[in-house]
Short mmCIF file of C-alpha atoms and ligand atoms in Angstrom, two decimals:
data_model
loop_
_atom_site.label_atom_id
_atom_site.label_comp_id
_atom_site.label_asym_id
_atom_site.label_seq_id
_atom_site.Cartn_x
_atom_site.Cartn_y
_atom_site.Cartn_z
CA UNK A 27 0.00 0.00 0.00
CA UNK A 28 1.39 3.38 -1.07
CA UNK A 29 0.55 6.30 1.21
CA UNK A 30 1.48 9.98 1.19
CA UNK A 31 1.43 12.58 3.97
CA UNK A 32 0.51 15.75 2.09
CA UNK A 33 1.06 18.16 4.97
CA UNK A 34 3.08 17.88 8.14
CA UNK A 35 5.63 19.69 10.34
CA UNK A 36 8.53 17.33 11.01
CA UNK A 37 10.86 20.28 11.58
CA UNK A 38 9.13 21.10 14.87
CA UNK A 39 10.74 20.55 18.24
CA UNK A 40 8.32 17.71 19.00
CA UNK A 41 10.47 15.59 16.67
CA UNK A 42 13.91 16.82 17.69
CA UNK A 43 14.89 13.67 19.57
CA UNK A 44 13.74 11.00 17.16
CA UNK A 45 13.10 12.61 13.76
CA UNK A 46 15.04 9.95 11.83
CA UNK A 47 13.17 7.14 13.57
CA UNK A 48 9.85 8.82 12.76
CA UNK A 49 10.82 9.01 9.09
CA UNK A 50 11.98 5.42 9.10
CA UNK A 51 8.64 4.33 10.56
CA UNK A 52 6.83 6.32 7.88
CA UNK A 53 8.72 4.51 5.12
CA UNK A 54 8.07 1.17 6.77
CA UNK A 55 4.34 2.00 6.91
CA UNK A 56 4.30 2.40 3.12
CA UNK A 57 4.65 6.14 2.73
CA UNK A 58 6.21 7.18 -0.56
CA UNK A 59 6.46 10.86 0.27
CA UNK A 60 5.93 13.63 2.78
CA UNK A 61 5.40 17.35 2.25
CA UNK A 62 6.76 19.38 5.11
CA UNK A 63 5.25 22.83 5.53
CA UNK A 64 7.63 25.37 7.03
CA UNK A 65 6.10 28.31 8.85
CA UNK A 66 8.95 30.71 9.62
CA UNK A 67 12.69 31.26 9.18
CA UNK A 68 14.01 28.62 11.62
CA UNK A 69 11.40 26.21 10.34
CA UNK A 70 12.44 26.97 6.76
CA UNK A 71 16.09 26.22 7.55
CA UNK A 72 15.33 22.97 9.34
CA UNK A 73 13.08 21.88 6.48
CA UNK A 74 15.87 22.52 3.98
CA UNK A 75 18.04 20.16 6.02
CA UNK A 76 15.36 17.49 5.93
CA UNK A 77 14.74 17.89 2.22
CA UNK A 78 18.45 17.51 1.52
CA UNK A 79 18.86 14.51 3.76
CA UNK A 80 15.75 12.75 2.45
CA UNK A 81 15.85 13.83 -1.16
CA UNK A 82 13.00 12.42 -3.19
CA UNK A 83 11.03 11.52 -0.05
CA UNK A 84 10.52 14.79 1.82
CA UNK A 85 9.40 17.88 -0.08
CA UNK A 86 9.00 21.49 0.99
CA UNK A 87 6.02 23.81 1.05
CA UNK A 88 7.13 27.10 2.62
CA UNK A 89 4.53 29.34 4.20
CA UNK A 90 4.25 32.05 6.76
CA UNK A 91 1.27 31.21 8.92
CA UNK A 92 3.00 31.97 12.21
CA UNK A 93 6.18 33.61 10.90
CA UNK A 94 7.82 36.51 12.68
CA UNK A 95 9.43 37.62 9.41
CA UNK A 96 7.86 40.27 7.24
CA UNK A 97 6.15 38.96 4.12
CA UNK A 98 8.86 40.45 1.91
CA UNK A 99 11.58 38.73 3.95
CA UNK A 100 9.80 35.39 3.62
CA UNK A 101 9.33 35.87 -0.11
CA UNK A 102 13.00 36.75 -0.51
CA UNK A 103 14.05 33.57 1.30
CA UNK A 104 11.75 31.48 -0.89
CA UNK A 105 12.99 33.08 -4.09
CA UNK A 106 16.61 32.67 -3.07
CA UNK A 107 16.12 29.03 -2.17
CA UNK A 108 14.41 28.40 -5.52
CA UNK A 109 17.64 29.44 -7.24
CA UNK A 110 19.48 26.50 -5.71
CA UNK A 111 16.93 23.71 -5.69
CA UNK A 112 13.61 22.55 -7.06
CA UNK A 113 12.43 20.96 -3.86
CA UNK A 114 9.77 23.57 -3.20
CA UNK A 115 6.56 21.98 -4.44
CA UNK A 116 3.97 24.53 -3.26
CA UNK A 117 3.51 27.80 -1.41
CA UNK A 118 1.86 27.63 2.01
CA UNK A 119 0.42 27.15 4.38
CA UNK A 120 -0.97 30.62 4.18
CA UNK A 121 -4.45 32.02 4.55
CA UNK A 122 -6.88 33.15 7.20
CA UNK A 123 -7.12 32.16 10.83
CA UNK A 124 -10.33 33.20 12.58
CA UNK A 125 -9.85 30.70 15.37
CA UNK A 126 -6.94 32.47 17.05
CA UNK A 127 -7.66 35.92 15.65
CA UNK A 128 -11.05 37.09 16.88
CA UNK A 129 -11.07 40.85 16.32
CA UNK A 130 -12.34 42.22 13.03
CA UNK A 131 -9.27 44.42 12.38
CA UNK A 132 -6.88 41.53 12.97
CA UNK A 133 -8.89 39.30 10.66
CA UNK A 134 -8.94 41.87 7.88
CA UNK A 135 -5.19 42.44 8.29
CA UNK A 136 -4.53 38.85 7.15
CA UNK A 137 -6.02 39.42 3.72
CA UNK A 138 -3.22 41.42 2.03
CA UNK A 139 -0.69 38.83 3.18
CA UNK A 140 -2.80 36.00 1.81
CA UNK A 141 -3.14 37.80 -1.53
CA UNK A 142 0.59 38.53 -1.62
CA UNK A 143 1.38 34.83 -1.28
CA UNK A 144 -1.22 33.97 -3.92
CA UNK A 145 0.71 36.31 -6.25
CA UNK A 146 3.97 34.58 -5.31
CA UNK A 147 2.52 31.15 -6.07
CA UNK A 148 1.24 32.38 -9.43
CA UNK A 149 4.61 34.00 -10.24
CA UNK A 150 6.39 30.73 -9.48
CA UNK A 151 3.71 28.57 -11.16
CA UNK A 152 3.25 26.63 -7.94
CA UNK A 153 0.05 25.43 -6.23
CA UNK A 154 -1.05 27.02 -2.98
CA UNK A 155 -1.70 25.28 0.36
CA UNK A 156 -4.37 27.17 2.26
CA UNK A 157 -4.89 27.49 5.99
CA UNK A 158 -8.50 28.51 6.60
CA UNK A 159 -9.33 27.86 10.22
CA UNK A 160 -12.92 28.95 10.95
CA UNK A 161 -12.64 31.02 7.76
CA UNK A 162 -13.26 28.51 4.98
CA UNK A 163 -15.87 30.60 3.19
CA UNK A 164 -13.86 33.83 3.48
CA UNK A 165 -10.73 32.11 2.15
CA UNK A 166 -12.73 30.60 -0.72
CA UNK A 167 -14.10 34.01 -1.72
CA UNK A 168 -10.60 35.54 -1.78
CA UNK A 169 -9.15 32.63 -3.75
CA UNK A 170 -11.92 32.79 -6.32
CA UNK A 171 -11.27 36.49 -6.73
CA UNK A 172 -7.46 36.62 -6.76
CA UNK A 173 -5.96 33.21 -7.49
CA UNK A 174 -5.57 31.16 -10.60
CA UNK A 175 -3.94 27.79 -10.13
CA UNK A 176 -4.22 24.62 -8.06
CA UNK A 177 -5.53 25.00 -4.53
CA UNK A 178 -5.28 22.68 -1.54
CA UNK A 179 -7.54 23.54 1.39
CA UNK A 180 -5.50 21.82 4.07
CA UNK A 181 -7.38 20.27 7.01
CA UNK A 182 -10.59 21.49 5.43
CA UNK A 183 -13.31 21.96 8.05
CA UNK A 184 -15.90 24.06 6.20
CA UNK A 185 -19.62 23.53 5.97
CA UNK A 186 -21.15 21.35 3.26
CA UNK A 187 -22.01 24.35 1.10
CA UNK A 188 -18.36 25.44 1.08
CA UNK A 189 -17.20 21.87 0.47
CA UNK A 190 -19.46 21.79 -2.58
CA UNK A 191 -17.96 25.04 -3.82
CA UNK A 192 -14.42 23.76 -3.29
CA UNK A 193 -15.33 20.63 -5.20
CA UNK A 194 -16.90 22.55 -8.08
CA UNK A 195 -13.84 24.79 -8.31
CA UNK A 196 -11.73 21.66 -8.83
CA UNK A 197 -9.72 22.37 -5.70
CA UNK A 198 -8.24 19.76 -3.39
CA UNK A 199 -8.66 19.12 0.31
CA UNK A 200 -6.61 17.15 2.77
CA UNK A 201 -8.23 15.06 5.46
CA UNK A 202 -6.24 14.68 8.68
CA UNK A 203 -5.80 11.28 10.32
CA UNK A 204 -8.53 11.99 12.91
CA UNK A 205 -10.98 13.60 10.46
CA UNK A 206 -13.81 11.18 11.16
CA UNK A 207 -14.26 12.75 14.60
CA UNK A 208 -15.37 16.06 13.03
CA UNK A 209 -18.78 16.45 11.39
CA UNK A 210 -17.77 18.99 8.73
CA UNK A 211 -14.81 16.87 7.70
CA UNK A 212 -16.91 13.72 7.51
CA UNK A 213 -19.37 15.55 5.29
CA UNK A 214 -16.58 16.96 3.10
CA UNK A 215 -15.23 13.42 2.73
CA UNK A 216 -18.57 12.44 1.19
CA UNK A 217 -19.00 15.55 -1.00
CA UNK A 218 -15.57 16.09 -2.56
CA UNK A 219 -14.59 13.97 -5.55
CA UNK A 220 -12.10 11.24 -4.62
CA UNK A 221 -9.76 12.67 -7.24
CA UNK A 222 -9.51 15.83 -5.15
CA UNK A 223 -8.77 14.34 -1.73
CA UNK A 224 -5.38 13.76 -0.10
CA UNK A 225 -4.39 12.51 3.34
CA UNK A 226 -2.30 14.40 5.85
CA UNK A 227 -1.30 14.27 9.49
CA UNK A 228 -0.46 17.89 10.31
CA UNK A 229 1.86 16.23 12.83
CA UNK A 230 2.58 16.80 15.64
CA UNK A 231 -1.06 17.94 15.83
CA UNK A 232 -4.44 16.27 15.23
CA UNK A 233 -3.36 12.81 16.34
CA UNK A 234 -5.80 9.93 15.93
CA UNK A 235 -4.06 8.19 18.82
CA UNK A 236 -2.81 9.30 22.20
CA UNK A 237 0.17 11.65 22.07
CA UNK A 238 2.06 13.20 19.18
CA UNK A 239 0.95 12.66 15.60
CA UNK A 240 3.39 11.42 12.94
CA UNK A 241 3.29 10.59 9.20
CA UNK A 242 2.73 6.85 9.55
CA UNK A 243 -0.70 7.68 11.01
CA UNK A 244 -2.12 8.68 7.61
CA UNK A 245 -3.38 5.10 7.54
CA UNK A 246 -6.09 6.07 10.05
CA UNK A 247 -7.46 8.67 7.66
CA UNK A 248 -7.17 6.20 4.80
CA UNK A 249 -9.22 3.58 6.64
CA UNK A 250 -11.85 6.10 7.75
CA UNK A 251 -12.23 7.43 4.21
CA UNK A 252 -12.48 3.89 2.84
CA UNK A 253 -15.33 3.21 5.22
CA UNK A 254 -17.18 6.45 4.47
CA UNK A 255 -16.88 6.04 0.69
CA UNK A 256 -17.44 2.30 0.83
CA UNK A 257 -14.23 1.48 -1.03
CA UNK A 258 -11.32 -0.71 -0.06
CA UNK A 259 -8.40 0.92 1.70
CA UNK A 260 -5.93 -0.02 -1.05
CA UNK A 261 -7.90 1.95 -3.59
CA UNK A 262 -8.13 4.95 -1.24
CA UNK A 263 -4.38 4.80 -0.57
CA UNK A 264 -3.57 4.60 -4.26
CA UNK A 265 -5.98 7.39 -5.24
CA UNK A 266 -4.98 9.84 -2.50
CA UNK A 267 -1.27 9.18 -3.14
CA UNK A 268 -1.68 9.75 -6.88
CA UNK A 269 -3.60 12.95 -6.13
CA UNK A 270 -0.73 14.23 -3.99
CA UNK A 271 1.90 13.33 -6.59
CA UNK A 272 -0.15 15.08 -9.26
CA UNK A 273 -0.98 18.16 -7.17
CA UNK A 274 2.61 18.72 -6.06
CA UNK A 275 3.97 17.67 -9.46
CA UNK A 276 6.35 15.16 -7.94
ZN1 ZN B 13 -0.04 22.67 9.30
#
């Protein structure tokens, strides 16, 4: 069975003591690739190290969701890194967070940044990985207005009406390994075409088991999706893996 973790954070400190063992376990569990999303300058650097060490297995999607850098600094780092390697397979995660940011001004302030990174992705002809926590509809409206290219709504948790819109736009979603515990995600898993669904862990977060999450756990999402769509797990693994390889152009 070939599996793919389309979004995770192996550079984080949660993995500092046993990162290589985690990656070894992922390979043993049948994973053929992992996309690591960096979210700031230290994270970017650590991800470069991982991508070099595990060439052809770990790929890089640089974003800025919790970065302390200015947007221009982040963009400069991404552009510079692109000169030396082709390991960057997408831009993001970037988008809107209405879960942590509750005030209207703070929410609005995220929009220019989101649009700036959409422009970057279009300039580089790369797909975009979108963070849209409690802001799925708002992110969808902005993307429809400003972005042309492939979109992945990572950890999608929007209502059915937004899931339908994402599907009709031909965009992708990722389902995390514990997605079946969330109503919106279960519904999205029924609505979105199987050709537009990938699996992710978002490790160390969103674990389907006690403790830290890690890439080998994508199998939990695979089995849950197989059950919901009434397909066998091998077919789900193959389809979601092919979707990831196609989306990231690997
Ligand atoms: Zn993430």
